[in-house]
Each structure stands twice: as structure tokens, then as C-alpha cells.
Coordinates of C-alpha atoms and ligand atoms in Angstrom, one line a residue:
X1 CA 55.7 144.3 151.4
X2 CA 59.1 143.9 152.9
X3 CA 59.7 142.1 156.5
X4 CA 63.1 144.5 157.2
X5 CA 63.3 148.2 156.4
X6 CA 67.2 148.8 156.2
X7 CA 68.6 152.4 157.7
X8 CA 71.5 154.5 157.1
X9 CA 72.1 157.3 159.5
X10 CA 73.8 160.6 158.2
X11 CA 75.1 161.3 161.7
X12 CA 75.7 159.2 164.7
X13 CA 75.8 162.1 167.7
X14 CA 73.5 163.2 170.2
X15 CA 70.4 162.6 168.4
X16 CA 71.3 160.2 166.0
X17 CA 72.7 157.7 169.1
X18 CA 69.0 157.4 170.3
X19 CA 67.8 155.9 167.4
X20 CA 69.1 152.1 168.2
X21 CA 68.2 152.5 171.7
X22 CA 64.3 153.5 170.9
X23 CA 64.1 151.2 168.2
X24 CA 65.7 148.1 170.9
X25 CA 63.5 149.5 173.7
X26 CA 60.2 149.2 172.0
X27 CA 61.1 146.4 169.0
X28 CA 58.0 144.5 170.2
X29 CA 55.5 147.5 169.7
X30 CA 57.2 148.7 167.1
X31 CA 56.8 145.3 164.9
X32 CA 53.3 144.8 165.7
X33 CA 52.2 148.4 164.9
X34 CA 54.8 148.9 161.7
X35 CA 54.6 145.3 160.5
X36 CA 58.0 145.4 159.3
X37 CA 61.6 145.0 161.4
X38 CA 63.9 148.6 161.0
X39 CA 68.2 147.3 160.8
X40 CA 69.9 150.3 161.3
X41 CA 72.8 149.2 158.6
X42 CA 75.3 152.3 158.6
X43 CA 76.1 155.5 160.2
X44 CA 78.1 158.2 158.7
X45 CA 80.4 159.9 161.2
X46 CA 83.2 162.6 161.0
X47 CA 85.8 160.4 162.5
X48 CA 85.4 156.3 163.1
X49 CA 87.3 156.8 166.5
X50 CA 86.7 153.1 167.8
X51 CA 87.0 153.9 171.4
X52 CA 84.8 156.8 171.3
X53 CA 81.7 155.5 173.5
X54 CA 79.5 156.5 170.2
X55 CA 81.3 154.7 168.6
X56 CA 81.4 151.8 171.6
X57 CA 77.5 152.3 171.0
X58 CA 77.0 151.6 166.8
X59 CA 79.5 148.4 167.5
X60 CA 76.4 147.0 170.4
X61 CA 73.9 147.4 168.0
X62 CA 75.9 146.3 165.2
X63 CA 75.9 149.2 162.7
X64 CA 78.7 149.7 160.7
X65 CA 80.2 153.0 161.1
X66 CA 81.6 154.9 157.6
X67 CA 83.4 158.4 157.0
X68 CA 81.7 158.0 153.4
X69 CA 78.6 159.4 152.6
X70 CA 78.0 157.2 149.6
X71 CA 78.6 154.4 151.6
X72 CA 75.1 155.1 153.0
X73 CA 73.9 157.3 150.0
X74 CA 75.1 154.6 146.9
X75 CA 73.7 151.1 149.1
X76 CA 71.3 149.9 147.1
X77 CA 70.0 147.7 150.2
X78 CA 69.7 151.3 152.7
X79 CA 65.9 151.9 152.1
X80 CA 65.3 155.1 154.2
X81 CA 67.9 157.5 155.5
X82 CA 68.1 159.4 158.9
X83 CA 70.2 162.5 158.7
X84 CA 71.1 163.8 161.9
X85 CA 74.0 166.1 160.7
X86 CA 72.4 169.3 161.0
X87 CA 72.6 172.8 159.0
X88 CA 72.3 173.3 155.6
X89 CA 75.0 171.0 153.6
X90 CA 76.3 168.9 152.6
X91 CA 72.7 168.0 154.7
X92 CA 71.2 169.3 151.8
X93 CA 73.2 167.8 148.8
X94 CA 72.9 164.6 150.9
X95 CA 69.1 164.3 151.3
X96 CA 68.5 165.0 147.5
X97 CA 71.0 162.2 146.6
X98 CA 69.1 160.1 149.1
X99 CA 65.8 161.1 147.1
X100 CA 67.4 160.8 143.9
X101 CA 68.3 157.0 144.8
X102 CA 64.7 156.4 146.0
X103 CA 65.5 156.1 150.0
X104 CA 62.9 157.5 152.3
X105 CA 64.1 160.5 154.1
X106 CA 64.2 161.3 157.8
X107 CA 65.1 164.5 158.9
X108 CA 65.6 166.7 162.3
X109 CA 66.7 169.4 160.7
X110 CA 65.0 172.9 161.6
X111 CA 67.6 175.0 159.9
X112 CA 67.0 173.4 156.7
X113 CA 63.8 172.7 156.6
X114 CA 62.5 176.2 157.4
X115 CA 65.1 177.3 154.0
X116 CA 64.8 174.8 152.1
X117 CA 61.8 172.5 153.0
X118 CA 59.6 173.3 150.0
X119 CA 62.1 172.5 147.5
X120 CA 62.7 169.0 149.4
X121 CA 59.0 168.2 150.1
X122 CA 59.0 168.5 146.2
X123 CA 61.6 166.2 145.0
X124 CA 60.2 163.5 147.7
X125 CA 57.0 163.8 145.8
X126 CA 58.5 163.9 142.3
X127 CA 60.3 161.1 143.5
X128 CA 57.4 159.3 145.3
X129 CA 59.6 158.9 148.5
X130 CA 58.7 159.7 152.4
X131 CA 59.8 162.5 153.9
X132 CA 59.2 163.1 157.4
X133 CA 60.8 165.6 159.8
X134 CA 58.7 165.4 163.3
X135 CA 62.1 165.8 165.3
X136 CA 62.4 169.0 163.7
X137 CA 60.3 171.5 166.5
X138 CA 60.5 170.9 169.7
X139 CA 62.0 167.4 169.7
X140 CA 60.1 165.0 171.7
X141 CA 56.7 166.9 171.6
X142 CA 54.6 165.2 168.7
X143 CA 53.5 168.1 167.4
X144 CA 53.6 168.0 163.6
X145 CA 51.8 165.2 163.8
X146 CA 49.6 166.4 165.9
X147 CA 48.6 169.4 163.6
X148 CA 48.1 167.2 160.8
X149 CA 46.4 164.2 162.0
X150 CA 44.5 165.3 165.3
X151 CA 43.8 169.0 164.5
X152 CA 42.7 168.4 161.1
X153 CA 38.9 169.6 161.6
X154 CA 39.9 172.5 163.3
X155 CA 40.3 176.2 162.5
X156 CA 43.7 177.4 164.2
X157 CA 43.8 180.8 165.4
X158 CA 47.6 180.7 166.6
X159 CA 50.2 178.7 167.7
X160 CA 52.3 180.1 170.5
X161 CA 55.2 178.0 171.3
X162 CA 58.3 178.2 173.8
X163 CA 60.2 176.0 171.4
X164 CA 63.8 176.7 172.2
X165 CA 65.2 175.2 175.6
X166 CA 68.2 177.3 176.0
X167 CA 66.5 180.8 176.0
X168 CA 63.3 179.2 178.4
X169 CA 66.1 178.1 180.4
X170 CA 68.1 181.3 181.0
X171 CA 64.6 183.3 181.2
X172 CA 63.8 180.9 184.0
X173 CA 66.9 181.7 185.7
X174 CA 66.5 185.5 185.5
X175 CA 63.4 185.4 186.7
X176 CA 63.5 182.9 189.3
X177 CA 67.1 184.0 190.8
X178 CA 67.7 186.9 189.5
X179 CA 70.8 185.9 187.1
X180 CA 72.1 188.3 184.7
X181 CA 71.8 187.3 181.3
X182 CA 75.5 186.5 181.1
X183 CA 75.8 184.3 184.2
X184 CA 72.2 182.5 182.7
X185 CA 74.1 181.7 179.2
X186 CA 77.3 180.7 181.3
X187 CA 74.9 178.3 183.1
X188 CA 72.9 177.3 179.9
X189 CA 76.4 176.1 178.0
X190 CA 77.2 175.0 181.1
X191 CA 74.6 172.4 181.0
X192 CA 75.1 171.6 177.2
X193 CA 71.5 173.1 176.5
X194 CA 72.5 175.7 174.2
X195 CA 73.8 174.7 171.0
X196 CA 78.3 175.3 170.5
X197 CA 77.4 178.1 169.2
X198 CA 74.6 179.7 171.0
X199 CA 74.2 182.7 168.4
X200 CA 70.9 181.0 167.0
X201 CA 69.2 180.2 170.6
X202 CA 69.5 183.6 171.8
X203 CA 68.8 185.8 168.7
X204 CA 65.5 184.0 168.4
X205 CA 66.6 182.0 165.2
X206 CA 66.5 178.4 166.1
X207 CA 62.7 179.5 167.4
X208 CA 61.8 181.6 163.9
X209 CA 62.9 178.1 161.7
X210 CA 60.6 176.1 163.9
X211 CA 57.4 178.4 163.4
X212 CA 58.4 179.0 160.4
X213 CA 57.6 175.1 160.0
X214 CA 54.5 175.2 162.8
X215 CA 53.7 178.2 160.3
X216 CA 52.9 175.9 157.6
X217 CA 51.2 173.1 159.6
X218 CA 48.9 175.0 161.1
X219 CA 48.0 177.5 157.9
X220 CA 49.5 175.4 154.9
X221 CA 51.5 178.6 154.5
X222 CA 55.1 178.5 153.0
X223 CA 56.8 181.4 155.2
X224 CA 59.8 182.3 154.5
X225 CA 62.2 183.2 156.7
X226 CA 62.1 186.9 155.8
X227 CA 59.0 187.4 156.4
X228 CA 58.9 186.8 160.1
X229 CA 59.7 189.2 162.2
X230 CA 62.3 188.3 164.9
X231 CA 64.0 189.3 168.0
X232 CA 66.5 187.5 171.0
X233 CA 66.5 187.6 174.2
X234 CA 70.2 189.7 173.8
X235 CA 69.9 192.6 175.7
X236 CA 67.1 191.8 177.4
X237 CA 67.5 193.6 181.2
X238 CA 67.1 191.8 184.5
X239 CA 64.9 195.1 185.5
X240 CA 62.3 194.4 182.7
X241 CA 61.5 190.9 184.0
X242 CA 61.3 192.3 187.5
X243 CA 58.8 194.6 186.6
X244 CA 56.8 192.4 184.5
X245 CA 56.6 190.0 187.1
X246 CA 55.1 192.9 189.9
X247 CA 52.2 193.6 187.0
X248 CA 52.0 189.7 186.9
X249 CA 53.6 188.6 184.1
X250 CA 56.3 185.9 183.1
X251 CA 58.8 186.8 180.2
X252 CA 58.9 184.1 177.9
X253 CA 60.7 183.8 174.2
X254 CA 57.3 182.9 172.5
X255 CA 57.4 181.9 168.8
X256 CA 54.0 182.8 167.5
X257 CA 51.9 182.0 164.3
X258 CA 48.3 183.5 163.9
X259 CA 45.5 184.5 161.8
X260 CA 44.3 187.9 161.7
X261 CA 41.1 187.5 159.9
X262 CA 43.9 189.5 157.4
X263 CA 46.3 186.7 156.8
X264 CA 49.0 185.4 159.3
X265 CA 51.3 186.8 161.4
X266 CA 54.1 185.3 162.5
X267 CA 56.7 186.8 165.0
X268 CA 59.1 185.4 167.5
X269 CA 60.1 187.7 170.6
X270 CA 60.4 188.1 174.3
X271 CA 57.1 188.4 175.5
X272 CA 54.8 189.3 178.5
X273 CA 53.2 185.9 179.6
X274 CA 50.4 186.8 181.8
X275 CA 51.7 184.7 185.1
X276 CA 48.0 182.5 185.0
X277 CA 48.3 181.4 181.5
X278 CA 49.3 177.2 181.2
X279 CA 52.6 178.8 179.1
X280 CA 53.7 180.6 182.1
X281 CA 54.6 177.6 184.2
X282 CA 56.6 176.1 181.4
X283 CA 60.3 176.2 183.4
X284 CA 63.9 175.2 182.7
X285 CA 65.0 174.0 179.4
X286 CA 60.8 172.2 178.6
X287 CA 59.2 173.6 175.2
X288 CA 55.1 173.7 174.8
X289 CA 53.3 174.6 172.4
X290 CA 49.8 176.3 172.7
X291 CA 47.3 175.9 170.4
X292 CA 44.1 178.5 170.0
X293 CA 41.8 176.8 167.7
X294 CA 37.8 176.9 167.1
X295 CA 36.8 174.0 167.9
X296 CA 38.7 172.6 171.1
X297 CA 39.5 176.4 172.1
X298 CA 42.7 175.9 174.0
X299 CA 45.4 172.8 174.1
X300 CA 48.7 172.6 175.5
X301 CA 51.2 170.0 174.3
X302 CA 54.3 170.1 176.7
X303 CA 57.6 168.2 177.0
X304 CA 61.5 168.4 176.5
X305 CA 62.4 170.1 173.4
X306 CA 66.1 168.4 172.8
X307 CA 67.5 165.7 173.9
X308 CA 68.7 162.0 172.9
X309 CA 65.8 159.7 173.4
X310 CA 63.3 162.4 173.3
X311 CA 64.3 163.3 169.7
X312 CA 65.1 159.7 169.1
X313 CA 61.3 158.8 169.6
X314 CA 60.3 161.3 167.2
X315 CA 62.6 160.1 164.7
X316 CA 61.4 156.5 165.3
X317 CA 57.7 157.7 164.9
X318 CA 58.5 158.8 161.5
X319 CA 60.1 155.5 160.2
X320 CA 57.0 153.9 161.6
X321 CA 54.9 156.6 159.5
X322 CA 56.6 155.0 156.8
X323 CA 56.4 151.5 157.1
X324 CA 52.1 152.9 157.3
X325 CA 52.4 154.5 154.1
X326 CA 54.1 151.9 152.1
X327 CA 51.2 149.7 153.4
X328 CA 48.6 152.0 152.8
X329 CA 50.5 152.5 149.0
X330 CA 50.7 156.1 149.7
X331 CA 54.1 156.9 149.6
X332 CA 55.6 160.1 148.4
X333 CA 52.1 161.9 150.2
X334 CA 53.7 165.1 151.5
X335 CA 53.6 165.0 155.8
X336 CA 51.4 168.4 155.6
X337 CA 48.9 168.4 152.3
X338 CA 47.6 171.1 153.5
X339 CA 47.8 174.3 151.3
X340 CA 46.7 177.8 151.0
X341 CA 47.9 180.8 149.1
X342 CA 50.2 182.7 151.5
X343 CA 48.5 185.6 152.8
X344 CA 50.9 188.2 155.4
X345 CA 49.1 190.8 157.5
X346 CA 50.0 194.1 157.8
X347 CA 50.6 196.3 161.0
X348 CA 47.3 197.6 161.3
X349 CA 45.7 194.1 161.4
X350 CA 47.6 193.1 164.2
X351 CA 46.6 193.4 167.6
X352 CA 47.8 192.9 171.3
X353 CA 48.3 194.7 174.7
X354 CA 52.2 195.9 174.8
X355 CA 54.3 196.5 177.6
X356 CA 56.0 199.6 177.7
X357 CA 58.7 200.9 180.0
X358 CA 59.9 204.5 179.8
X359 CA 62.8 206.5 181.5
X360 CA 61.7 209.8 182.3
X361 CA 63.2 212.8 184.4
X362 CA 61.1 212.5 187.9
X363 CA 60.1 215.4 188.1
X364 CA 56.5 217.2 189.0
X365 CA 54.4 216.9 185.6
X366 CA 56.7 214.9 183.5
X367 CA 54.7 211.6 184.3
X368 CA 51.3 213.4 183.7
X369 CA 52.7 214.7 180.6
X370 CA 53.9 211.8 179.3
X371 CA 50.9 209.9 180.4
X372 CA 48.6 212.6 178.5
X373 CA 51.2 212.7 175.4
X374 CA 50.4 208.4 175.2
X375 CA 46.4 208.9 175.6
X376 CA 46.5 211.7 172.9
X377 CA 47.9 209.2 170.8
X378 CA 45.7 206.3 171.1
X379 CA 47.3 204.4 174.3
X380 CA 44.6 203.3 177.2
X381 CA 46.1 202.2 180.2
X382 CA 45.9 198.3 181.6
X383 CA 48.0 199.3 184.2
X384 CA 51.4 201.6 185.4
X385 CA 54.0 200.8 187.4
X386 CA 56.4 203.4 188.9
X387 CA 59.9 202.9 190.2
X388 CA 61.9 206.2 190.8
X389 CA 65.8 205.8 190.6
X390 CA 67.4 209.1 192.0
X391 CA 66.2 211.4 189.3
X392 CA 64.6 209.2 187.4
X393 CA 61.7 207.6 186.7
X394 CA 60.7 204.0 185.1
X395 CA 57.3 204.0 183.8
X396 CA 56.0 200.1 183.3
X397 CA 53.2 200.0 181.2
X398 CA 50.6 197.5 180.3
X399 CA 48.2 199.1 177.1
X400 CA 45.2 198.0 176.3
X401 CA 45.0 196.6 173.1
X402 CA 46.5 198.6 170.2
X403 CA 47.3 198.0 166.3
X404 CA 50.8 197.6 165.6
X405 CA 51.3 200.2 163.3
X406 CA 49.8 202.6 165.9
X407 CA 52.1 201.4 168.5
X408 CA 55.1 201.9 165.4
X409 CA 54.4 205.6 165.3
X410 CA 53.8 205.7 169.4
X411 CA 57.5 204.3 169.3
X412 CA 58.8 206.7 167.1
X413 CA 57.7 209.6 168.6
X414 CA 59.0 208.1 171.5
X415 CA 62.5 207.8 170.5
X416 CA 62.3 211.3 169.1
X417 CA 61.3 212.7 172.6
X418 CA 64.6 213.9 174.2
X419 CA 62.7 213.9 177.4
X420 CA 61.6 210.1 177.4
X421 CA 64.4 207.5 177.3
X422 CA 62.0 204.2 175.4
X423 CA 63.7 201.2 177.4
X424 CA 62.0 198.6 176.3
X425 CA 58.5 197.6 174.4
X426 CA 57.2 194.0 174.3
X427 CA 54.1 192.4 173.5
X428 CA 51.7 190.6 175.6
X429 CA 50.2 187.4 175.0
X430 CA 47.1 187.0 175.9
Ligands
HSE501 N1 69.3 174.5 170.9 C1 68.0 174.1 170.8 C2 67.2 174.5 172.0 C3 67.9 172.6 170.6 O1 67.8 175.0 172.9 O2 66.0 174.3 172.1 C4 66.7 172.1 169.9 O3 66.5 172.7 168.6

């Protein structure tokens, strides 16, 4: 086997800038335990601005910086290939040539892989190549491999993740401090947690691509992206997280994949975190992932979600996966093996307590009709909350468990109501 693994980085930002750093910091470890040393050769970079301090950077560590991707993609010498670019191409195009040539592939790339990822996982294995893409959900948490290696004996009943920092972050700050949502994503961007453009952080789409990939390691499902069923944190009012909060609840953006006993389910939403639960205490701009399995029951794996030496390590882990696998002569072994036939449950197999919270005119018997108009359609009551505002009425509720597809025709009627204004409906985790 070789002695030096040679790299070439698609991408030399945020993320891709760790890389050197991890692979100085732990060079000792990382030789013992890989066998092999990694030279980071080339990085491919929009514009080779010399006194950029990236650039500053790549000249310490000595990696040549290129605006040419086949300068990385056509060197015969690169043997495995980072790509740190992000969204779908030329990522794509990019990784393929990489496979194409033979190179190992590295990847942090959500948005593509939750697309794209069986059509990739594919060509690695046509082309007997690594491919490994642990940086992908929630950045510095080891969770893929987790799922694969640790988890292996065990049935998983669902994974419930906070995996996007900007929305835990501006949930945190409603709820703590009362922020509007505005003046939480001014404070978010502020920071340089949300992404440039924050449209996938807060419509819950940077959170469906990661379960969408948690979807698969957990179930060996292939989920497409259609198929889960999505909503933001847009929108979301300052008064619903109060009153959640009084009935004991946190509101989190939880990304969640489970098994009915009538296939998966797999849904990513503002949710009602009961205030007890190890999920609830996950502030700021931290991810965690909760895992609901047979045999261990309950485990929590917790950490920050973004970030340059977080996501650096994870990227790192994977070229050391590699170095393994060309040892163990396995290369070209998908990172999940795990397969099943992909299996979607329906409405009625899906089950939770919901919160509801319902504008109604206060006055004497509209609350005890409405009330009676829920129970004649299947609702039982955890518990109520009632704030009057003038002439109206806010009725908080907490069901006890109901089917979706009950609670679907409970909304309906709802919105058909002209007496009920339906201001909000969200699911509790349990
Ligand atoms: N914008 C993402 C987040 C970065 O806020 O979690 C990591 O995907």
C-alpha cells in the first residue's frame, strides 16, 4: 500500500480551510491509526487572490491553489478528492469526473447528496472508489458513522434531529428573549450562522436533505425529497412559543425519520418539544440528534452542526475511512450497505399528540362548543390553555394522541368554520 495519499480540494472556504489544520493538528494520530501520510496537493478556488488570508492559509501548508478544475480533476498523482463547493454543479459533473478518473471522493454536500446520492453511491461502486460524506448532517456530530458502525444491531424506531443551526438558533432567541422572528434572522446572519442565502435554513430545506440522508442510514431507505413532508419556521408567531412554553413545551425545528410498523415517515417541522426531553435543552446554533432504537432505547449525540474545524474533523475521519478500506481491500463498499425496499406510511399510520391553537369569538358557549365540536370528532384533551384578547379567544391545545389523517379532516373542518380562526397546528414529540 501507499505511504502518502495525495488530496485535491474542490473548494478552499470555510470548511474546506479546516482540512490542513485537522490533518497538522493530529498528523501523529492520524499516521498511526491510517498508516498512510494525507498531502493535501491542490485546491480549487474561484479567484487565486494571494493576499486573501485563505489564500495566506493554502501557501503555510503548501497547497497549490488553481482556478482549474482539471487541474485537480486530470492529476494523475491527486488520489482522493474533497469537494467543499457546495450545491448541485458543477459539484456534481465534478465528483463523477473524479470517479470516472478513479480518485476517492469526499463530500460535505447535503444538497446533493439528498438529490443525487444514489446515482453517486453507484458510480463509486461501478467504479470501485470511496465515497464518504460524514460532513454532510450535522457537521461535526459523527453520526453517519455512527448509524452504520455502532447502531448496526439495533432496530431504529426514529431519528429526531435539530440538524440546522440557524433555525435552533433563532427559535432559541424567541423563546428565550422574546425576539420576533425578523430581529432573530437579523441576529442569525448577523452571526454568519445562516447560510447567504437563508431561504433553505428557514423553510426547513437544509433540514429535509439531511434526514433525507439520516433517512437512509437508519432504514436503508432511498427517500426522495418529495416524499417528505416539510415546513419552516416562516411565519411561525412569537405567541405560539409563549403558549407552548406555559403547557411546557420548547418549539424546536425537528427533522424526523420513523417507523410506523407501516413503513417510514419522515417529516421536518416546528415542533412541540416537551421542555423535559434531552432535545429541549439543545440551545443556540448546537444540532443533536436523538435516536429511539430497541435495543439501547434512547441516545443523544450532540455537538455544533457547522463550522470550520468541526466539519473539518468529519472530513478528515472520512480520508482516514479510506486509507482502512484500501487496507482492508474493500474499496468501492458503499458507506451505508444497508438496504430495504422503500416502504412510505400513510396518514392513518401515523401517530402523535398535536398542538392546536384556535381563535374563537369569547363569548358564553363558543368555547364549550368548540370544545364539544373537537371531542365529537375524535380529539381528547391533554390539556387547554386559554388567553382572551378583547373579544377574542386563543384556545392552546395539547390532544392526546391522534392519526394524522384524523387530525387532516379535524383541520379542514376547522378552516371551514367561519366561527374558528385555526392559528396554528403542530405536532408534538414525544
Ligand atoms: N446553514 C446550515 C445550518 C449549515 O444552519 O445548520 C450546516 O448545514
Amino acid at each position: 500500500m501507499k505511504k502518502q495519499l495525495n488530496v485535491g480540494m474542490l473548494g478552499f472556504g470555510v470548511v474546506g480551510s479546516g482540512v490542513p489544520q485537522i490533518l497538522a493538528e493530529s498528523a501523529e494520530k492520524i499516521r498511526q491509526i491510517a498508516g498512510v501520510e494525507f498531502v493535501i496537493k491542490k485546491a480549487l478556488v474561484r479567484s487565486a487572490d494571494e493576499t486573501s488570508e485563505l489564500m495566506k492559509r493554502a501557501g503555510r501548508y503548501g497547497i497549490e491553489l488553481t482556478t482549474k478544475a482539471e487541474d485537480v480533476l486530470e492529476d494523475g498523482e491527486i488520489d482522493v478528492v474533497i469537494e467543499v463547493m457546495g450545491k448541485i454543479e458543477p459539484a456534481k459533473s465534478f465528483i463523477k469526473r473524479a470517479m470516472n478518473a478513479g480518485k476517492h471522493v469526499i463530500t460535505a454536500n447535503k444538497d446533493l447528496l439528498a438529490q443525487h446520492g444514489p446515482e453517486l453511491v453507484a458510480l463509486a461502486k461501478k467504479q470501485q472508489t470511496a465515497f464518504y460524506y460524514e460532513a454532510s448532517v450535522a457537521g461535526g456530530i459523527p453520526i453517519l458513522r455512527t448509524l452504520v458502525n455502532s447502531l448496526a444491531a439495533d432496530r431504529i424506531e426514529s431519528v429526531m434531529g435539530i440538524v440546522n443551526g440557524t433555525t435552533n438558533y433563532m427559535l432559541t432567541q424567541m423563546t428565550q428573549l422574546g425576539a420576533s422572528y425578523d430581529t432573530a434572522l437579523a441576529e442569525a446572519q448577523r452571526l454568519g450562522f445562516a447560510e447567504s442565502d437563508p431561504t433553505n435554513d428557514v423553510s426547513g430545506l437544509d433540514a429535509l436533505y439531511k434526514m433525507v440522508i439520516l433517512s437512509d442510514f437508519a432504514y436503508g431507505m432511498e427517500v426522495s425529497v418529495d416524499e417528505v413532508a416539510r415546513r419552516g419556521i416562516e411565519g411561525l408567531s412569537t405567541d405560539v412559543v409563549k403558549a407552548s412554553e406555559e403547557l411546557g413545551f420548547i418549539v424546536k425545528l425537528i427533522g424526523i425519520t420513523e417507523d410506523t410498523g407501516h413503513g417510514i415517515h419522515v417529516e421536518v417541522a416546528p415542533m412541540l418539544v416537551p421542555a423535559d426531553h434531552p432535545l429541549a435543552s439543545v440551545a443556540n446554533e448546537n444540532n443533536s440528534v436523538f435516536v429511539k432504537s430497541f435495543g439501547i432505547n434512547g441516545s443523544m449525540y450532540y455537538g455544533p452542526g457547522a463550522g470550520t474545524l468541526p466539519t473539518a474533523t468529519s472530513i478528515v475521519s472520512d480520508l482516514i475511512a479510506i486509507a482502512e478500506d484500501m487496507k482492508a481491500d474493500r474499496l468501492g463498499t458503499p458507506f451505508n450497505v444497508y438496504h430495504m425496499p422503500k416502504k412510505i406510511a400513510d396518514d392513518a399510520s401515523i401517530t402523535s399528540r398535536f398542538f392546536l391553537a384556535i381563535g374563537v369569538p369569547n363569548n358564553k358557549g363558543q368555547l364549550s362548543a368548540l370544545t364539544g365540536m373537537l371531542s365529537g370528532m375524535g380529539v381528547e384533551f391533554d390539556q387547554l390553555l386559554q388567553k382572551n384578547q378583547g373579544e377574542q379567544a386563543v384556545l392552546n391545545i395539547v390532544t392526546y394522541p391522534l392519526d394524522l389523517k384524523t387530525l387532516r379532516n379535524i383541520l379542514n373542518v376547522l378552516s371551514d368554520d367561519e366561527a374558528y380562526i385555526l392559528l396554528d397546528c403542530l405536532r408534538v414529540i414525544e
